[in-house]
mmCIF file as gemmi writes it, N, C-alpha and C atoms, coordinates in Angstrom:
data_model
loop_
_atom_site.group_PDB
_atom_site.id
_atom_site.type_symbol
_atom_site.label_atom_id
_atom_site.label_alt_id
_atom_site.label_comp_id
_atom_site.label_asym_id
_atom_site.label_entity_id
_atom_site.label_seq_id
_atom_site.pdbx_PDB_ins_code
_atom_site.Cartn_x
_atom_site.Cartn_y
_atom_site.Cartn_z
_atom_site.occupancy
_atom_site.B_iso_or_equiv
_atom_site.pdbx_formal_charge
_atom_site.auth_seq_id
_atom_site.auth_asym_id
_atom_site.pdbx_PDB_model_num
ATOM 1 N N . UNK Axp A 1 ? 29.421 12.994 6.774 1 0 ? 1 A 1
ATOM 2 C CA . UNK Axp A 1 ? 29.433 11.582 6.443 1 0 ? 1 A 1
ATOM 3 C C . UNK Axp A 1 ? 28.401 11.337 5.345 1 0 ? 1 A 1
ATOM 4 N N . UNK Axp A 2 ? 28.906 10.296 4.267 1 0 ? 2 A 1
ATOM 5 C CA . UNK Axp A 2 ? 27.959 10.492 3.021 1 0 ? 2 A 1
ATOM 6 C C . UNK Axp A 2 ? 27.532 8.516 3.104 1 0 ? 2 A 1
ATOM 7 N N . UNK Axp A 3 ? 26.068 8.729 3.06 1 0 ? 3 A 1
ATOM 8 C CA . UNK Axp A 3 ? 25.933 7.003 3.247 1 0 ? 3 A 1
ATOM 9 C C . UNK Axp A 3 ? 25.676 7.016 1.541 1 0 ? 3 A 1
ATOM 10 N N . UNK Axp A 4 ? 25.784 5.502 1.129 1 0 ? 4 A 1
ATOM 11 C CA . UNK Axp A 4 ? 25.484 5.15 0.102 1 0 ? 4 A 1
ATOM 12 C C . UNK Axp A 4 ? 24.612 3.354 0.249 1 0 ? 4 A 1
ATOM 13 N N . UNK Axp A 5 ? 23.806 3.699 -0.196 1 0 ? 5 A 1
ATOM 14 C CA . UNK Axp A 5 ? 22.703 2.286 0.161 1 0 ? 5 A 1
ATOM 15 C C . UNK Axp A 5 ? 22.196 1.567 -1.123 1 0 ? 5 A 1
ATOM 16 N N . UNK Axp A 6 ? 22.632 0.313 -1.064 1 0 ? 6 A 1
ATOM 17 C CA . UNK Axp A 6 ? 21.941 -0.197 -2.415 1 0 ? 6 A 1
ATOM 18 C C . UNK Axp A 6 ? 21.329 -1.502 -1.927 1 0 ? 6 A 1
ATOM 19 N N . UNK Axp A 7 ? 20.324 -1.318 -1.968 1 0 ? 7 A 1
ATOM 20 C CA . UNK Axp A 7 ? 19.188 -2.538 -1.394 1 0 ? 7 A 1
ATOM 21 C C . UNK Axp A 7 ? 18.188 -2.305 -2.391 1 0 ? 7 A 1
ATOM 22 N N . UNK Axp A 8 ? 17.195 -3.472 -2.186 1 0 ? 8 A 1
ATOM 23 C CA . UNK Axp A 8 ? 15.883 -3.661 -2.753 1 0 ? 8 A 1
ATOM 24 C C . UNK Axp A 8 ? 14.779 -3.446 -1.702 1 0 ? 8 A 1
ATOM 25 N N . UNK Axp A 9 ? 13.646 -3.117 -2.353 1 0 ? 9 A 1
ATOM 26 C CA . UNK Axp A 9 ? 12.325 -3.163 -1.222 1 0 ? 9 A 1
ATOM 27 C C . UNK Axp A 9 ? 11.539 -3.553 -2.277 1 0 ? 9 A 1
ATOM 28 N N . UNK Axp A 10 ? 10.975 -5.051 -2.032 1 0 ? 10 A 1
ATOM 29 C CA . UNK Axp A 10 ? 10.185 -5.521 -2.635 1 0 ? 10 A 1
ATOM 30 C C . UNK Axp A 10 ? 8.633 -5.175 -2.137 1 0 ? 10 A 1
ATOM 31 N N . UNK Axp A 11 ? 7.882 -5.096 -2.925 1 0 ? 11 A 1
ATOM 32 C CA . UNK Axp A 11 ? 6.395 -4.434 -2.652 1 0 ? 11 A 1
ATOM 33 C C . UNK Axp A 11 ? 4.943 -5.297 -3.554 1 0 ? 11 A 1
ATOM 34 N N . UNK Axp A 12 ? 4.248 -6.154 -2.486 1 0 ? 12 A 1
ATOM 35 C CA . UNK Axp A 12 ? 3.883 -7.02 -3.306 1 0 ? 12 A 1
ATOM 36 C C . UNK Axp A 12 ? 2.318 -6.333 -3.331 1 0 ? 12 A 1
ATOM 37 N N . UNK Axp A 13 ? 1.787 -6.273 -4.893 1 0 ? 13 A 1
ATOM 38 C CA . UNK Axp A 13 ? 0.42 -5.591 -5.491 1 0 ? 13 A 1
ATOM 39 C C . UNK Axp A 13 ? -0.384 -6.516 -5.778 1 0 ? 13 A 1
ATOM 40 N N . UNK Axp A 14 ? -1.583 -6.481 -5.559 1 0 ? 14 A 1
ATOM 41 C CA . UNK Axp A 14 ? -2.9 -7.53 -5.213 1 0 ? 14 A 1
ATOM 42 C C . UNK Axp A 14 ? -3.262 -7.794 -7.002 1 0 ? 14 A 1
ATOM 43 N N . UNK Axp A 15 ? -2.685 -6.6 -7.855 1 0 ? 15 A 1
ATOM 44 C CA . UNK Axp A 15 ? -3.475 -7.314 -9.513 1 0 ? 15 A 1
ATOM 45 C C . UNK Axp A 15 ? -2.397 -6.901 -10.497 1 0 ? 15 A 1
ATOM 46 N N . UNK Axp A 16 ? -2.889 -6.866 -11.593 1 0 ? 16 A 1
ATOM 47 C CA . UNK Axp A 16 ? -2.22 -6.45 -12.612 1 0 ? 16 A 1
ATOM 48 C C . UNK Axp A 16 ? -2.949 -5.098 -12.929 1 0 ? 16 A 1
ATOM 49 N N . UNK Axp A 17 ? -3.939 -4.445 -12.548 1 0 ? 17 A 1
ATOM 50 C CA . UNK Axp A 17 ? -4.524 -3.372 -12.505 1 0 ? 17 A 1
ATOM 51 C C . UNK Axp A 17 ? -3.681 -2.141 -11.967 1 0 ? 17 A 1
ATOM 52 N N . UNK Axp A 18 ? -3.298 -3.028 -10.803 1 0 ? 18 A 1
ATOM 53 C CA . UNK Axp A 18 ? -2.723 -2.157 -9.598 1 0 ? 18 A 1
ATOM 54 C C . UNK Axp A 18 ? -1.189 -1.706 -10.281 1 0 ? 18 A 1
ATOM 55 N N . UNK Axp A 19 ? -0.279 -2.835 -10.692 1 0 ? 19 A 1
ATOM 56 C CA . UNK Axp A 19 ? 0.342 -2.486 -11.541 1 0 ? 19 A 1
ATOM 57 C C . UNK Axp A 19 ? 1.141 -2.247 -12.861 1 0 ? 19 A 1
ATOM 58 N N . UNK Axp A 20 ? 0.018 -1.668 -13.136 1 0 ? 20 A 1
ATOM 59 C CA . UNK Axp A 20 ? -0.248 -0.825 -14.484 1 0 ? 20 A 1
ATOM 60 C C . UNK Axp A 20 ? -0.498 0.412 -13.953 1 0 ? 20 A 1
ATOM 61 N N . UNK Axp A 21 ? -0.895 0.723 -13.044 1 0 ? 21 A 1
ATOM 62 C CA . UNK Axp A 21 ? -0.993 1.78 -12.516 1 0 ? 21 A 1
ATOM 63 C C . UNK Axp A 21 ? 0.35 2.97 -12.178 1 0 ? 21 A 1
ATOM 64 N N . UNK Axp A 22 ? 0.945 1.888 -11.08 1 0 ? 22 A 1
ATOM 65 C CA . UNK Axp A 22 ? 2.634 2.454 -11.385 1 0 ? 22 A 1
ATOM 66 C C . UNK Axp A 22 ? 3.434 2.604 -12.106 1 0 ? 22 A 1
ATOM 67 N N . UNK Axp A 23 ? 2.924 2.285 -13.304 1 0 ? 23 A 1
ATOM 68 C CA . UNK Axp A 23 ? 3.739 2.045 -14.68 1 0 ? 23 A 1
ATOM 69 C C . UNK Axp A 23 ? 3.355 3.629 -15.682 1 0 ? 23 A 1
ATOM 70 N N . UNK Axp A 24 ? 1.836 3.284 -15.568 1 0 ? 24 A 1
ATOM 71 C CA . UNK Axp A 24 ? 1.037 4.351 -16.38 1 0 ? 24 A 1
ATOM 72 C C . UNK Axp A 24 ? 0.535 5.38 -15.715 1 0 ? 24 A 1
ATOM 73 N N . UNK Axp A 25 ? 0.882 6.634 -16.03 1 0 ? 25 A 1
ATOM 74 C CA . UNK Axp A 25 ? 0.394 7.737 -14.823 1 0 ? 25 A 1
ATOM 75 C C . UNK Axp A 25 ? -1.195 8.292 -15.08 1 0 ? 25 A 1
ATOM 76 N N . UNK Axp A 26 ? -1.165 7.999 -16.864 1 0 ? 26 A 1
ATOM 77 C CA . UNK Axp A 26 ? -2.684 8 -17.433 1 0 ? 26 A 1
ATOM 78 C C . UNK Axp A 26 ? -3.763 6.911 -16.781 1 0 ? 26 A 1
ATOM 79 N N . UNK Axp A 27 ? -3.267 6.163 -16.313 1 0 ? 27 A 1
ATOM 80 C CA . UNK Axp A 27 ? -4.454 4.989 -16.149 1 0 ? 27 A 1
ATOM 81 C C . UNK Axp A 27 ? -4.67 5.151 -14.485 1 0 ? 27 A 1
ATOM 82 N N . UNK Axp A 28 ? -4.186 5.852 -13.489 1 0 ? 28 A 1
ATOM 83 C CA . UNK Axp A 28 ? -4.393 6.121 -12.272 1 0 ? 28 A 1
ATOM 84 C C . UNK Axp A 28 ? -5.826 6.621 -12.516 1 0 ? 28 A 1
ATOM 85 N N . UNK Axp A 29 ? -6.726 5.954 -11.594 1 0 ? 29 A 1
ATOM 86 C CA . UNK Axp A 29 ? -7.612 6.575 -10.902 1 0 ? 29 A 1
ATOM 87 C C . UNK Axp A 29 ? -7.826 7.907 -10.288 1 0 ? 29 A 1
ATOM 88 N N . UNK Axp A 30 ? -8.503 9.059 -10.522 1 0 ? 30 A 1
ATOM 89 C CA . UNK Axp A 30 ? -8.47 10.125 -9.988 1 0 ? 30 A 1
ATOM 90 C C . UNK Axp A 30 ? -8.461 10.098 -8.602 1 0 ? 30 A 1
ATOM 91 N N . UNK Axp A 31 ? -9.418 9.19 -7.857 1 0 ? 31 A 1
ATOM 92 C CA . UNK Axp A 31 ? -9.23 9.39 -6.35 1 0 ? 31 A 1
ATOM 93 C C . UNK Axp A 31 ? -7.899 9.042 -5.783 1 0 ? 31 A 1
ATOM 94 N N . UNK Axp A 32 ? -7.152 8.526 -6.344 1 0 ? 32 A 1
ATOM 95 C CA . UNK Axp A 32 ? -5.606 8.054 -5.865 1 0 ? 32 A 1
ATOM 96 C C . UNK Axp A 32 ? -4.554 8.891 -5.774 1 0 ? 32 A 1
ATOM 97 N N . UNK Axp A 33 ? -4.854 10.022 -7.192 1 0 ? 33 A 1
ATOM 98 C CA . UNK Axp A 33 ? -3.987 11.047 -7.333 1 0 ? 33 A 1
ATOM 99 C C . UNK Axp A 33 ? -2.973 11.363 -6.138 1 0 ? 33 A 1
ATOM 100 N N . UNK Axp A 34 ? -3.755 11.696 -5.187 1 0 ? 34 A 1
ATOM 101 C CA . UNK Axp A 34 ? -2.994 12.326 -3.966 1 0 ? 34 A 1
ATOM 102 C C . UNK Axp A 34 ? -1.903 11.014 -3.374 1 0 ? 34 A 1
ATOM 103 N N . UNK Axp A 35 ? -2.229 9.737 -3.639 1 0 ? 35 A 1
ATOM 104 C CA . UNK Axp A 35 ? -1.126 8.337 -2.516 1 0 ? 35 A 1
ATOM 105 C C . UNK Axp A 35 ? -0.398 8.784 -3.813 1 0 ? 35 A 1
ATOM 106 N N . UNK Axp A 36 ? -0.603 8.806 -5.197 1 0 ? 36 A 1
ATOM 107 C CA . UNK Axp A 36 ? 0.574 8.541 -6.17 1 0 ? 36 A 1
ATOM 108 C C . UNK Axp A 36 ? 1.132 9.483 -6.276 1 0 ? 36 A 1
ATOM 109 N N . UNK Axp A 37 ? 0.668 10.404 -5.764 1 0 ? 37 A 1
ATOM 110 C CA . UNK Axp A 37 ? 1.672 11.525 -5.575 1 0 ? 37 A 1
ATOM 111 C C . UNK Axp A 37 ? 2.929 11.643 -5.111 1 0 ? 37 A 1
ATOM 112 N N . UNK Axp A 38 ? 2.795 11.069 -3.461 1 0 ? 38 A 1
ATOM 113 C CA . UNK Axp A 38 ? 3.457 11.234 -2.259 1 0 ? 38 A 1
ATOM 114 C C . UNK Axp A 38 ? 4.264 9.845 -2.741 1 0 ? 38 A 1
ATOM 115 N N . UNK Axp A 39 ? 3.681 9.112 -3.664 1 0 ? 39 A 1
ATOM 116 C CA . UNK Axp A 39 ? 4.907 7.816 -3.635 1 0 ? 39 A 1
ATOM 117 C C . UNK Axp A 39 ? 5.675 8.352 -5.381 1 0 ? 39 A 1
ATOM 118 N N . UNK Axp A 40 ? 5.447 9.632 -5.828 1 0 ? 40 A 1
ATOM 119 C CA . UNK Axp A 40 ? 6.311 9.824 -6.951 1 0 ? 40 A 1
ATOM 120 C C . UNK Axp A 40 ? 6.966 11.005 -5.956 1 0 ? 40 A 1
ATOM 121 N N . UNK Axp A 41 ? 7.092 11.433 -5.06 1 0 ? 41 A 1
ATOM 122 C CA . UNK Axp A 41 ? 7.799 12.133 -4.064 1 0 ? 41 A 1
ATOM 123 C C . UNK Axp A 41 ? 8.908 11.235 -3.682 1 0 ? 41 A 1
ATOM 124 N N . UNK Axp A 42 ? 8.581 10.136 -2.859 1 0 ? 42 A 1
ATOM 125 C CA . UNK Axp A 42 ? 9.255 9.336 -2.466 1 0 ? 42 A 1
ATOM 126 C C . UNK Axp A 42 ? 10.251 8.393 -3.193 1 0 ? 42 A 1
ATOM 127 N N . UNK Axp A 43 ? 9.918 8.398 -4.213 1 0 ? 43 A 1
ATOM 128 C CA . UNK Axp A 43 ? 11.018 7.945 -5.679 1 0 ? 43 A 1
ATOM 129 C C . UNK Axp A 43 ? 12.181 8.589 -6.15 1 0 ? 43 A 1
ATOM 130 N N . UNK Axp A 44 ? 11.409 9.919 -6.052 1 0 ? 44 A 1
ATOM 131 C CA . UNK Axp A 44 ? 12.518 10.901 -6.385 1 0 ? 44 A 1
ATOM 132 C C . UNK Axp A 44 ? 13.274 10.843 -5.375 1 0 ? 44 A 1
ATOM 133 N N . UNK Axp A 45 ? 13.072 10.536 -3.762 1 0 ? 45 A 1
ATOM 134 C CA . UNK Axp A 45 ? 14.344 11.086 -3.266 1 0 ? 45 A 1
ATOM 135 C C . UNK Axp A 45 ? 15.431 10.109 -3.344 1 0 ? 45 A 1
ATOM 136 N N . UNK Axp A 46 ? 14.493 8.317 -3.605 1 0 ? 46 A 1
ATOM 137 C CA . UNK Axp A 46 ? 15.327 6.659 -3.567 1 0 ? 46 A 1
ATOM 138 C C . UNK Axp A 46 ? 15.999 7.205 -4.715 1 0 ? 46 A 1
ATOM 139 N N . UNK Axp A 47 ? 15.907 7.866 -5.412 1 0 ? 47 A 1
ATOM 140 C CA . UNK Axp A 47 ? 16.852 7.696 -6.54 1 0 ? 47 A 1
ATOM 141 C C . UNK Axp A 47 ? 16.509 6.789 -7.572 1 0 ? 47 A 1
ATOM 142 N N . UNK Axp A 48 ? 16.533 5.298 -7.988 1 0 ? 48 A 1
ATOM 143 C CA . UNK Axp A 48 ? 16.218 4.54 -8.907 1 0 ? 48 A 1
ATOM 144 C C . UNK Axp A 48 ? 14.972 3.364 -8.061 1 0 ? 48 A 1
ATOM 145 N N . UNK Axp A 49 ? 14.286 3.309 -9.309 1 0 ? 49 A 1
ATOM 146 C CA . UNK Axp A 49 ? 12.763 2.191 -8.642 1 0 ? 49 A 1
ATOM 147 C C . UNK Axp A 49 ? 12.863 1.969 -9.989 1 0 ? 49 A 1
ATOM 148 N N . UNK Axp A 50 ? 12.842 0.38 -9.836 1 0 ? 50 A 1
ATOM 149 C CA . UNK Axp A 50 ? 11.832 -0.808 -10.712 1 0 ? 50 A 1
ATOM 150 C C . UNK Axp A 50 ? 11.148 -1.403 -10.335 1 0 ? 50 A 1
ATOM 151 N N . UNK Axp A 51 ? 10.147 -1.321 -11.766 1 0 ? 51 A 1
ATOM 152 C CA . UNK Axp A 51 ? 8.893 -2.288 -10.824 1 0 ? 51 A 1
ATOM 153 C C . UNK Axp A 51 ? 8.815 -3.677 -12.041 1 0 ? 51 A 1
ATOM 154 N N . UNK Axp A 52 ? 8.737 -4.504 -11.011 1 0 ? 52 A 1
ATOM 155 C CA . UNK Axp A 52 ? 8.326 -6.088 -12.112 1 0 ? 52 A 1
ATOM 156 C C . UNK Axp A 52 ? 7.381 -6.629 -11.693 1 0 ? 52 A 1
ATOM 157 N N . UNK Axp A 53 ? 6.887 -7.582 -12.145 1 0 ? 53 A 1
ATOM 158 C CA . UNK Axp A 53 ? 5.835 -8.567 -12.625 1 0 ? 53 A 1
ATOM 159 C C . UNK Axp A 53 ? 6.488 -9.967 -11.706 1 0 ? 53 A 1
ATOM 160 N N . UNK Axp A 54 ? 5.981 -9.98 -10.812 1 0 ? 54 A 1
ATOM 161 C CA . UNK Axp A 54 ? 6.133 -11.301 -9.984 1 0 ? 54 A 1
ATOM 162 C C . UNK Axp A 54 ? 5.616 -12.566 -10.607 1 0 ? 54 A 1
ATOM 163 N N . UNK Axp A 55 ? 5.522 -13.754 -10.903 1 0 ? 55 A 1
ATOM 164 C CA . UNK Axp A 55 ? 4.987 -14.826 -11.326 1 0 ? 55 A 1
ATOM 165 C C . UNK Axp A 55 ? 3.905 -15.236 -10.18 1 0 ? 55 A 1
């Protein structure tokens, strides 16, 4: 059986620091390395992620 899922997961970030961060892999903080890791793991398996700019 083959599922196919198309939803959103909205994910709300405390600055504009924060994301720029997900955007830019240069501007990550070294101590983070390892969470941005496991969430560029986790991207790859969703298949497609956008990220926007909430008002």
């Amino acid at each position: 059986m083959r599922w196919k899922i198309n939803g959103s997961v909205i994910v709300e970030i405390g600055s504009k620091m924060v994301y720029n961060w997900c955007l830019n892999k240069d501007m990550r903080p070294w101590s983070l390395q390892t969470t941005f890791s496991d969430i560029e793991r986790k991207i790859e398996q969703v298949g497609s992620v956008v990220f926007s700019m909430a008002d």
